[in-house]
Amino acid sequence: MKQKELSRWLKLIIICCALFGLLFCVYVGPQTGKEVLLDSEELLALYKPFIAFIWITGIPFFLALVLGWKICTDIGSNQDFTVVNAYRLKIISVLAMIEGVLYVAALLYIFAIGSYHTDVLVIMLLILFFAIVISVFTSMLSYLVRKASEIKQDNDLTI
C-alpha cells in the first residue's frame, strides 16, 4: 500500500471516528441520560451536568482526531517519521489520559452518590478502557517515531 493510499484510508477512519463521536455526544449520551436520569426524581437534577460532562469529554477526543488528521497528512507527503509527529502522538496520549481521568472522576462521583445504572457504568468503563489503551499505545508509538526520526536524521547526515 502506498503512502498516499494509506493516508487516505487513515483519514477515512478518522472521519468515521469523528462521526461516531459526534453521534455519541449528540444522541447516545443524551438519550442514555434521559432514560436513566429523567426517570428518577432524585437524579433529575443531574441531567444537565451529565450532558455538559459528555460534551466536555468530547473536547479531548476531537482534539486528538485533529492531531491524527495532521499526522495522516504528513504520512501522505512522506514526512511520517518526524519529531513533530512524535510530539503529536505524545499530545494524543496525554489527551487520552485526560479523557480517562475525567471518566474516573465521573465513576467516583457516581459511586459516591450511590445511585448508578448498569448501562451508564458499562459505557463509562468501556470509554475508560479505550482511553487507557489509546494512551499507552500512542505513548509507545511516540517513542518509536522519535527513535525512527533520529535514525533517519543520522542516515541523512551520513549520505
Coordinates of C-alpha atoms in Angstrom, one line a residue:
M1 CA 0.0 0.0 0.0
K2 CA 1.4 3.3 -1.0
Q3 CA 1.7 6.2 1.5
K4 CA -0.9 8.4 -0.2
E5 CA -3.4 5.5 -0.2
L6 CA -2.6 4.7 3.5
S7 CA -3.1 8.3 4.3
R8 CA -6.5 8.3 2.6
W9 CA -7.6 5.2 4.5
L10 CA -6.4 6.6 7.8
K11 CA -8.3 9.9 7.1
L12 CA -11.4 7.9 6.3
I13 CA -11.1 6.1 9.6
I14 CA -10.7 9.4 11.4
I15 CA -13.8 10.7 9.7
C16 CA -15.7 7.6 10.8
C17 CA -14.4 8.1 14.4
A18 CA -15.5 11.7 14.3
L19 CA -19.0 10.8 13.1
F20 CA -19.3 8.2 15.9
G21 CA -18.0 10.7 18.5
L22 CA -20.5 13.3 17.3
L23 CA -23.3 10.7 17.4
F24 CA -22.3 9.8 20.9
C25 CA -22.1 13.4 22.1
V26 CA -25.4 14.5 20.4
Y27 CA -27.6 11.4 20.5
V28 CA -26.3 8.4 22.6
G29 CA -25.2 10.3 25.6
P30 CA -28.2 12.5 25.9
Q31 CA -30.6 9.6 25.2
T32 CA -29.0 7.4 27.8
G33 CA -29.2 10.3 30.2
K34 CA -32.9 10.7 29.5
E35 CA -33.6 7.0 30.1
V36 CA -31.6 6.9 33.3
L37 CA -31.8 10.3 34.9
L38 CA -35.1 11.6 33.9
D39 CA -37.0 8.6 35.2
S40 CA -35.8 9.2 38.8
E41 CA -36.9 12.2 40.8
E42 CA -33.7 12.1 42.9
L43 CA -31.4 12.1 39.8
L44 CA -33.4 14.6 37.7
A45 CA -31.0 17.4 38.7
L46 CA -28.1 15.5 37.3
Y47 CA -29.3 15.5 33.7
K48 CA -27.9 18.9 32.6
P49 CA -24.5 18.3 34.3
F50 CA -24.4 14.8 32.7
I51 CA -24.9 16.4 29.2
A52 CA -22.3 19.0 29.9
F53 CA -19.9 16.3 31.0
I54 CA -20.5 14.4 27.8
W55 CA -19.7 17.5 25.8
I56 CA -16.7 18.4 27.8
T57 CA -15.2 14.9 27.4
G58 CA -15.7 15.3 23.7
I59 CA -13.2 18.1 23.5
P60 CA -10.0 16.0 24.1
F61 CA -11.4 13.3 21.7
F62 CA -11.9 15.8 18.8
L63 CA -8.6 17.5 19.5
A64 CA -6.9 14.1 19.2
L65 CA -8.7 13.5 15.9
V66 CA -7.4 16.8 14.6
L67 CA -3.8 15.8 15.5
G68 CA -4.3 12.4 14.0
W69 CA -5.5 14.1 10.8
K70 CA -2.3 16.2 10.7
I71 CA -0.2 13.0 11.2
C72 CA -2.1 11.4 8.3
T73 CA -1.4 14.4 6.1
D74 CA 2.3 14.1 6.9
I75 CA 2.2 10.4 6.1
G76 CA 0.7 11.3 2.7
S77 CA 3.5 13.7 2.0
N78 CA 6.3 11.3 3.0
Q79 CA 7.0 13.1 6.3
D80 CA 6.0 10.2 8.6
F81 CA 9.0 9.8 10.9
T82 CA 9.5 13.3 12.3
V83 CA 9.9 14.8 15.7
V84 CA 6.7 16.8 15.1
N85 CA 4.7 13.6 14.6
A86 CA 6.3 12.1 17.7
Y87 CA 5.2 15.2 19.6
R88 CA 1.7 15.0 18.2
L89 CA 1.4 11.3 19.3
K90 CA 2.6 12.3 22.8
I91 CA -0.1 15.0 22.9
I92 CA -2.7 12.4 21.8
S93 CA -1.5 10.2 24.6
V94 CA -2.0 13.0 27.1
L95 CA -5.4 13.8 25.7
A96 CA -6.5 10.2 26.1
M97 CA -5.2 10.1 29.6
I98 CA -7.2 13.3 30.4
E99 CA -10.2 11.6 29.0
G100 CA -9.5 8.6 31.3
V101 CA -9.1 10.9 34.3
L102 CA -12.4 12.6 33.6
Y103 CA -14.2 9.3 33.4
V104 CA -12.5 8.0 36.6
A105 CA -13.7 11.2 38.3
A106 CA -17.2 10.6 37.0
L107 CA -17.2 7.0 38.1
L108 CA -16.1 8.0 41.6
Y109 CA -18.8 10.6 41.7
I110 CA -21.4 8.1 40.7
F111 CA -20.3 5.6 43.3
A112 CA -20.2 8.4 45.9
I113 CA -23.8 9.4 45.4
G114 CA -24.7 5.7 45.4
S115 CA -27.2 5.7 42.5
Y116 CA -25.8 4.2 39.4
H117 CA -27.3 2.4 36.4
T118 CA -25.6 -0.5 34.7
D119 CA -25.9 0.9 31.2
V120 CA -24.1 4.1 32.2
L121 CA -21.4 2.1 34.1
V122 CA -20.8 -0.2 31.2
I123 CA -20.5 2.7 28.7
M124 CA -18.2 4.7 31.1
L125 CA -16.0 1.7 31.8
L126 CA -15.6 0.9 28.1
I127 CA -14.6 4.5 27.4
L128 CA -12.2 4.4 30.3
F129 CA -10.7 1.2 29.0
F130 CA -10.3 2.6 25.4
A131 CA -8.8 5.8 26.8
I132 CA -6.1 3.9 28.7
V133 CA -5.3 1.6 25.7
I134 CA -5.1 4.6 23.4
S135 CA -2.9 6.5 25.8
V136 CA -0.5 3.6 26.2
F137 CA -0.2 2.8 22.5
T138 CA 0.2 6.3 21.4
S139 CA 2.9 6.8 24.0
M140 CA 4.8 3.8 22.7
L141 CA 4.3 5.0 19.1
S142 CA 5.6 8.4 20.0
Y143 CA 8.7 6.9 21.4
L144 CA 9.2 4.7 18.3
V145 CA 8.6 7.5 15.9
R146 CA 11.1 9.7 17.8
K147 CA 13.7 7.0 17.6
A148 CA 13.0 6.4 13.9
S149 CA 13.3 10.1 13.3
E150 CA 16.7 10.1 15.0
I151 CA 17.9 7.1 12.9
K152 CA 16.6 8.8 9.7
Q153 CA 18.3 12.0 10.6
D154 CA 21.6 10.2 11.2
N155 CA 21.3 8.3 7.9
D156 CA 20.6 11.6 6.1
L157 CA 23.7 13.1 7.5
T158 CA 26.0 10.2 6.6
I159 CA 24.9 10.1 2.9

